[in-house]
mmCIF file of C-alpha atoms in Angstrom:
data_model
loop_
_atom_site.group_PDB
_atom_site.id
_atom_site.type_symbol
_atom_site.label_atom_id
_atom_site.label_comp_id
_atom_site.label_asym_id
_atom_site.label_seq_id
_atom_site.Cartn_x
_atom_site.Cartn_y
_atom_site.Cartn_z
ATOM 1 C CA MET A 291 56.479 123.222 60.543
ATOM 2 C CA ALA A 292 60.380 124.777 60.553
ATOM 3 C CA ARG A 293 58.987 127.265 63.330
ATOM 4 C CA GLY A 294 57.449 124.502 65.521
ATOM 5 C CA LEU A 295 60.917 122.269 66.353
ATOM 6 C CA VAL A 296 62.392 125.613 66.933
ATOM 7 C CA VAL A 297 59.559 127.123 69.708
ATOM 8 C CA MET A 298 59.806 123.246 71.418
ATOM 9 C CA ALA A 299 64.150 123.688 70.703
ATOM 10 C CA ALA A 300 64.369 125.878 72.975
ATOM 11 C CA LEU A 301 61.662 124.751 75.609
ATOM 12 C CA ALA A 302 63.387 122.031 76.097
ATOM 13 C CA CYS A 303 66.491 124.267 76.677
ATOM 14 C CA ALA A 304 65.287 125.693 78.653
ATOM 15 C CA LEU A 305 63.404 122.242 80.734
ATOM 16 C CA VAL A 306 67.406 121.505 80.799
ATOM 17 C CA GLY A 307 68.464 124.095 82.083
ATOM 18 C CA ARG A 308 65.801 124.079 84.593
ATOM 19 C CA LEU A 309 67.133 120.269 85.711
ATOM 20 C CA ALA A 310 71.351 120.954 85.135
ATOM 21 C CA PHE A 311 70.979 124.079 87.641
ATOM 22 C CA THR A 312 72.513 122.946 91.178
ATOM 23 C CA PRO A 313 72.755 126.574 93.377
ATOM 24 C CA SER A 314 76.216 127.408 94.770
ATOM 25 C CA LEU A 315 77.417 125.711 98.172
ATOM 26 C CA SER A 316 79.288 126.573 100.731
ATOM 27 C CA ALA A 317 82.925 126.165 101.761
ATOM 28 C CA SER A 318 82.363 123.917 104.403
ATOM 29 C CA PHE A 319 79.621 121.784 102.427
ATOM 30 C CA GLY A 320 82.771 119.210 101.654
ATOM 31 C CA GLY A 321 84.255 118.173 104.718
ATOM 32 C CA ALA A 322 80.266 118.011 105.853
ATOM 33 C CA ALA A 323 79.684 115.211 103.236
ATOM 34 C CA ASP A 324 82.776 113.301 104.018
ATOM 35 C CA ARG A 325 81.992 112.891 107.921
ATOM 36 C CA GLY A 326 79.011 111.615 106.129
ATOM 37 C CA VAL A 327 80.291 109.404 104.670
ATOM 38 C CA ALA A 328 82.938 108.795 107.711
ATOM 39 C CA ALA A 329 80.018 108.013 110.274
ATOM 40 C CA ARG A 330 77.693 105.976 107.879
ATOM 41 C CA GLN A 331 81.375 103.367 107.015
ATOM 42 C CA ARG A 332 80.982 103.180 111.534
ATOM 43 C CA THR A 333 77.727 100.240 112.298
ATOM 44 C CA LEU A 334 74.267 101.013 114.108
ATOM 45 C CA THR A 335 76.365 99.879 117.706
ATOM 46 C CA GLN A 336 79.682 101.806 117.479
ATOM 47 C CA ARG A 337 77.445 104.609 116.948
ATOM 48 C CA GLN A 338 74.767 104.223 119.737
ATOM 49 C CA ALA A 339 77.548 103.291 122.377
ATOM 50 C CA ASP A 340 79.609 106.899 121.758
ATOM 51 C CA GLN A 341 76.755 109.510 122.330
ATOM 52 C CA SER A 342 79.226 111.493 124.765
ATOM 53 C CA MET A 343 78.538 114.440 122.709
ATOM 54 C CA LEU A 344 82.242 115.405 124.071
ATOM 55 C CA ARG A 345 85.157 116.941 121.961
ATOM 56 C CA PRO A 346 88.509 116.114 121.975
ATOM 57 C CA TYR A 347 89.799 119.494 124.003
ATOM 58 C CA GLY A 348 88.356 120.969 127.075
ATOM 59 C CA PRO A 349 86.606 118.151 129.547
ATOM 60 C CA VAL A 350 88.204 115.646 127.855
ATOM 61 C CA VAL A 351 91.765 116.716 127.719
ATOM 62 C CA THR A 352 90.828 117.050 131.512
ATOM 63 C CA TYR A 353 89.564 113.665 132.047
ATOM 64 C CA ALA A 354 92.934 112.388 130.450
ATOM 65 C CA LYS A 355 94.797 114.129 132.755
ATOM 66 C CA ALA A 356 92.935 112.922 135.434
ATOM 67 C CA LEU A 357 93.924 109.660 134.642
ATOM 68 C CA MET A 358 97.430 110.266 133.919
ATOM 69 C CA ASP A 359 98.073 111.899 136.824
ATOM 70 C CA ALA A 360 95.923 109.346 138.932
ATOM 71 C CA ALA A 361 98.600 106.507 137.310
ATOM 72 C CA LYS A 362 101.176 108.921 138.334
ATOM 73 C CA GLU A 363 100.605 109.561 141.560
ATOM 74 C CA LYS A 364 99.721 105.304 141.959
ATOM 75 C CA GLY A 365 103.137 104.436 139.994
ATOM 76 C CA GLU A 366 101.197 102.477 137.813
ATOM 77 C CA ASP A 367 102.034 104.097 134.769
ATOM 78 C CA VAL A 368 103.040 100.915 133.016
ATOM 79 C CA SER A 369 99.244 98.708 133.841
ATOM 80 C CA VAL A 370 97.460 101.980 133.062
ATOM 81 C CA THR A 371 98.506 102.667 130.157
ATOM 82 C CA GLU A 372 98.107 98.894 129.194
ATOM 83 C CA ASP A 373 94.556 99.369 130.157
ATOM 84 C CA VAL A 374 93.859 101.968 128.538
ATOM 85 C CA LEU A 375 95.015 100.111 125.516
ATOM 86 C CA LYS A 376 92.688 97.192 125.855
ATOM 87 C CA VAL A 377 89.789 100.113 126.817
ATOM 88 C CA LYS A 378 90.367 101.425 122.941
ATOM 89 C CA ASP A 379 90.952 98.105 121.332
ATOM 90 C CA LEU A 380 87.512 96.998 122.670
ATOM 91 C CA PHE A 381 86.177 99.731 121.357
ATOM 92 C CA LYS A 382 86.453 97.797 118.213
ATOM 93 C CA VAL A 383 85.206 94.620 119.447
ATOM 94 C CA GLU A 384 81.510 94.695 117.776
ATOM 95 C CA ASP A 385 79.918 91.924 120.955
ATOM 96 C CA TRP A 386 81.701 94.118 123.275
ATOM 97 C CA LEU A 387 80.072 97.185 122.406
ATOM 98 C CA MET A 388 76.760 95.635 122.654
ATOM 99 C CA LYS A 389 77.107 94.385 125.274
ATOM 100 C CA LEU A 390 78.393 98.040 126.206
ATOM 101 C CA LEU A 391 75.580 99.321 124.991
ATOM 102 C CA ASN A 392 72.984 97.385 126.262
ATOM 103 C CA ILE A 393 74.497 98.045 130.039
ATOM 104 C CA GLN A 394 74.610 101.995 128.896
ATOM 105 C CA ASN A 395 70.514 101.770 127.919
ATOM 106 C CA ASP A 396 69.517 99.286 130.818
ATOM 107 C CA PRO A 397 66.951 101.667 133.324
ATOM 108 C CA SER A 398 67.316 100.466 135.575
ATOM 109 C CA LEU A 399 70.724 100.870 136.853
ATOM 110 C CA THR A 400 72.289 103.672 137.934
ATOM 111 C CA GLU A 401 74.395 105.303 136.619
ATOM 112 C CA VAL A 402 77.421 103.777 138.784
ATOM 113 C CA ALA A 403 76.150 100.494 138.351
ATOM 114 C CA LYS A 404 76.566 100.815 134.835
ATOM 115 C CA GLY A 405 79.941 102.202 135.773
ATOM 116 C CA GLU A 406 80.665 98.611 137.473
ATOM 117 C CA GLU A 407 78.935 96.475 135.676
ATOM 118 C CA ILE A 408 81.163 98.224 132.459
ATOM 119 C CA ILE A 409 84.530 97.304 135.074
ATOM 120 C CA LYS A 410 83.881 93.592 134.953
ATOM 121 C CA THR A 411 83.540 93.740 130.920
ATOM 122 C CA LEU A 412 87.161 94.548 131.011
ATOM 123 C CA SER A 413 88.088 92.207 134.192
ATOM 124 C CA PRO A 414 91.005 91.521 134.255
ATOM 125 C CA LEU A 415 92.953 95.079 134.769
ATOM 126 C CA LYS A 416 95.490 95.015 134.993
ATOM 127 C CA SER A 417 96.200 98.464 137.822
ATOM 128 C CA THR A 418 93.618 99.770 139.781
ATOM 129 C CA VAL A 419 93.716 102.833 138.796
ATOM 130 C CA MET A 420 91.506 101.679 135.930
ATOM 131 C CA PRO A 421 88.143 100.860 137.458
ATOM 132 C CA LYS A 422 88.355 103.670 140.549
ATOM 133 C CA PHE A 423 88.181 106.528 136.966
ATOM 134 C CA ILE A 424 85.799 104.470 135.312
ATOM 135 C CA VAL A 425 83.052 104.566 138.641
ATOM 136 C CA PHE A 426 84.358 108.120 139.226
ATOM 137 C CA LEU A 427 83.259 109.453 135.418
ATOM 138 C CA ALA A 428 80.344 107.475 136.284
ATOM 139 C CA LYS A 429 79.198 109.849 139.221
ATOM 140 C CA LYS A 430 80.485 112.469 136.911
ATOM 141 C CA ARG A 431 77.941 111.504 134.009
ATOM 142 C CA ARG A 432 80.268 110.985 131.789
ATOM 143 C CA LEU A 433 80.637 107.547 130.784
ATOM 144 C CA LYS A 434 79.605 107.266 127.445
ATOM 145 C CA GLY A 435 82.400 109.343 126.822
ATOM 146 C CA LEU A 436 85.089 106.834 127.117
ATOM 147 C CA LYS A 437 86.163 106.489 124.501
ATOM 148 C CA ILE A 438 87.328 109.847 123.302
ATOM 149 C CA ILE A 439 89.378 110.141 126.540
ATOM 150 C CA MET A 440 90.494 107.378 126.374
ATOM 151 C CA LEU A 441 91.604 107.975 122.867
ATOM 152 C CA GLU A 442 93.098 110.777 123.685
ATOM 153 C CA TYR A 443 95.184 109.879 126.216
ATOM 154 C CA VAL A 444 96.800 107.400 123.911
ATOM 155 C CA GLN A 445 97.032 111.153 121.998
ATOM 156 C CA SER A 446 98.972 113.059 124.624
ATOM 157 C CA MET A 447 100.990 109.747 125.838
ATOM 158 C CA TYR A 448 102.687 110.028 121.973
ATOM 159 C CA PHE A 449 103.526 112.969 122.537
ATOM 160 C CA LYS A 450 104.773 113.294 126.327
ATOM 161 C CA GLU A 451 106.008 110.500 125.697
ATOM 162 C CA SER A 452 108.141 111.026 122.341
ATOM 163 C CA ILE A 453 106.746 107.633 120.641
ATOM 164 C CA THR A 454 106.667 107.437 117.247
ATOM 165 C CA PRO A 455 104.686 104.933 115.478
ATOM 166 C CA VAL A 456 106.070 103.104 112.356
ATOM 167 C CA LYS A 457 103.980 100.658 109.922
ATOM 168 C CA VAL A 458 105.990 97.956 108.599
ATOM 169 C CA THR A 459 104.775 96.162 106.046
ATOM 170 C CA SER A 460 106.122 93.055 104.668
ATOM 171 C CA ALA A 461 105.351 90.116 102.148
ATOM 172 C CA GLN A 462 105.679 87.810 104.766
ATOM 173 C CA ARG A 463 106.526 87.622 108.867
ATOM 174 C CA LEU A 464 108.855 89.131 110.079
ATOM 175 C CA SER A 465 110.901 87.298 112.828
ATOM 176 C CA ALA A 466 111.127 89.227 116.624
ATOM 177 C CA GLU A 467 114.892 89.469 115.404
ATOM 178 C CA GLN A 468 114.164 91.955 111.773
ATOM 179 C CA LEU A 469 111.836 94.106 113.539
ATOM 180 C CA ASP A 470 114.310 94.574 116.285
ATOM 181 C CA LYS A 471 117.256 95.818 113.196
ATOM 182 C CA ILE A 472 114.678 97.767 112.172
ATOM 183 C CA LYS A 473 113.171 99.250 115.533
ATOM 184 C CA GLU A 474 117.126 100.778 115.913
ATOM 185 C CA LYS A 475 117.132 101.717 112.565
ATOM 186 C CA MET A 476 114.578 104.011 112.840
ATOM 187 C CA LEU A 477 115.113 105.241 115.663
ATOM 188 C CA ALA A 478 118.516 106.925 114.659
ATOM 189 C CA LYS A 479 116.788 107.631 111.365
ATOM 190 C CA VAL A 480 113.176 109.807 113.517
ATOM 191 C CA GLY A 481 115.330 111.060 116.698
ATOM 192 C CA THR A 482 111.981 109.991 119.353
ATOM 193 C CA THR A 483 112.704 108.318 122.568
ATOM 194 C CA ASP A 484 111.147 105.652 121.402
ATOM 195 C CA VAL A 485 109.562 104.153 117.825
ATOM 196 C CA LYS A 486 106.312 101.370 118.621
ATOM 197 C CA LEU A 487 106.420 99.047 115.239
ATOM 198 C CA VAL A 488 102.563 98.345 113.864
ATOM 199 C CA PRO A 489 104.290 94.730 111.303
ATOM 200 C CA GLU A 490 101.479 93.818 109.003
ATOM 201 C CA VAL A 491 101.608 91.453 106.079
ATOM 202 C CA ASP A 492 101.144 92.040 102.705
ATOM 203 C CA PRO A 493 101.916 88.853 99.765
ATOM 204 C CA THR A 494 101.589 91.250 96.248
ATOM 205 C CA LEU A 495 105.360 93.508 97.575
ATOM 206 C CA LEU A 496 106.319 89.835 96.896
ATOM 207 C CA GLY A 497 109.586 90.689 98.976
ATOM 208 C CA GLY A 498 111.494 93.381 101.486
ATOM 209 C CA ILE A 499 109.781 95.825 103.471
ATOM 210 C CA VAL A 500 107.246 99.318 103.155
ATOM 211 C CA LEU A 501 107.880 101.776 105.995
ATOM 212 C CA GLU A 502 104.955 104.497 107.070
ATOM 213 C CA TRP A 503 105.958 106.582 109.791
ATOM 214 C CA GLY A 504 105.265 110.571 111.580
ATOM 215 C CA TYR A 505 101.126 110.163 110.810
ATOM 216 C CA THR A 506 99.155 113.313 111.151
ATOM 217 C CA ASP A 507 96.596 110.212 113.218
ATOM 218 C CA PRO A 508 98.938 108.364 115.617
ATOM 219 C CA ILE A 509 96.085 106.778 117.157
ATOM 220 C CA ASN A 510 94.581 105.665 113.734
ATOM 221 C CA LEU A 511 97.604 105.567 111.236
ATOM 222 C CA TYR A 512 95.619 108.042 109.589
ATOM 223 C CA ALA A 513 98.144 109.750 106.917
ATOM 224 C CA PRO A 514 101.697 108.704 106.989
ATOM 225 C CA THR A 515 104.027 112.326 106.048
ATOM 226 C CA HIS A 516 107.129 109.674 105.042
ATOM 227 C CA GLY A 517 107.954 106.558 103.853
ATOM 228 C CA LEU A 518 109.959 104.447 102.654
ATOM 229 C CA ASP A 519 108.941 101.771 99.894
ATOM 230 C CA LEU A 520 111.777 99.220 99.991
ATOM 231 C CA SER A 521 109.613 96.166 98.731
ATOM 232 C CA LEU A 522 110.346 93.816 95.252
ATOM 233 C CA LYS A 523 107.582 94.942 93.784
ATOM 234 C CA ASN A 524 108.438 98.838 93.706
ATOM 235 C CA ILE A 525 112.170 97.355 92.260
ATOM 236 C CA LEU A 526 110.534 95.951 89.461
ATOM 237 C CA ASN A 527 107.748 98.396 89.392
ATOM 238 C CA LYS A 528 110.497 101.061 88.401
ATOM 239 C CA LYS A 529 112.483 98.180 86.101
ATOM 240 C CA ALA A 530 109.098 98.027 83.786
ATOM 241 C CA LEU A 531 109.165 101.492 84.122
ATOM 242 C CA GLN A 532 112.713 101.961 82.919
ATOM 243 C CA LYS A 533 112.552 99.364 80.010
ATOM 244 C CA GLY A 534 109.917 101.190 79.070
ATOM 245 C CA VAL A 535 110.761 104.478 78.502
ATOM 246 C CA VAL A 536 114.746 102.924 77.385
ATOM 247 C CA ASP A 537 112.494 100.857 74.948
ATOM 248 C CA ALA A 538 110.184 104.188 73.656
ATOM 249 C CA LEU A 539 113.373 105.407 72.264
#
């Protein structure tokens, strides 16, 4: 009986060992998994509307620079930038993305016709350069690269113009005067030629503000390298922690 139990135990251990075995993974596996999660979080419409196969280097940089050069040549730097920001933001709007997808998948339209239809969905545009640029992309069969080219334009603009985006989170909406004072202080602090404030409201802060800047991705405001928490919530948390330490003595 005892011998039979020993044999069964050995078989069970062998079975568990097989089930628990995990093959070694390459160093890039984690990154691929992260990219897969990020891709699944995007909607189907968003994924289908951006199948350009372009990457943020090479042709993308070239097209973005061509748009910048055209804007400068026509003296429309400001209006083109406003159009770029408008197009970039529209890629976050599901209804507009659906219109874009329908245009891209319409077999009856030529590439140039698709470009013209896309321009209609963007109307009104403030510059004369942007519509011509979209038609130019259509002729190059690069319409599906519109999004990533707009992102590259904005990214280049931040670095070229030395603009620092600063997220300002407050418990209540700040007034224009308060934002101007914060911008003035941040200009002296970060040392760039301009500061772009991005105000947000978070009632859980109770009062005060939280500042974040030095983003590794200034477009999507991802991964700030600097921050300053001047919120009432943070102050109360520190007081509570200090009181807890004193009481424990």
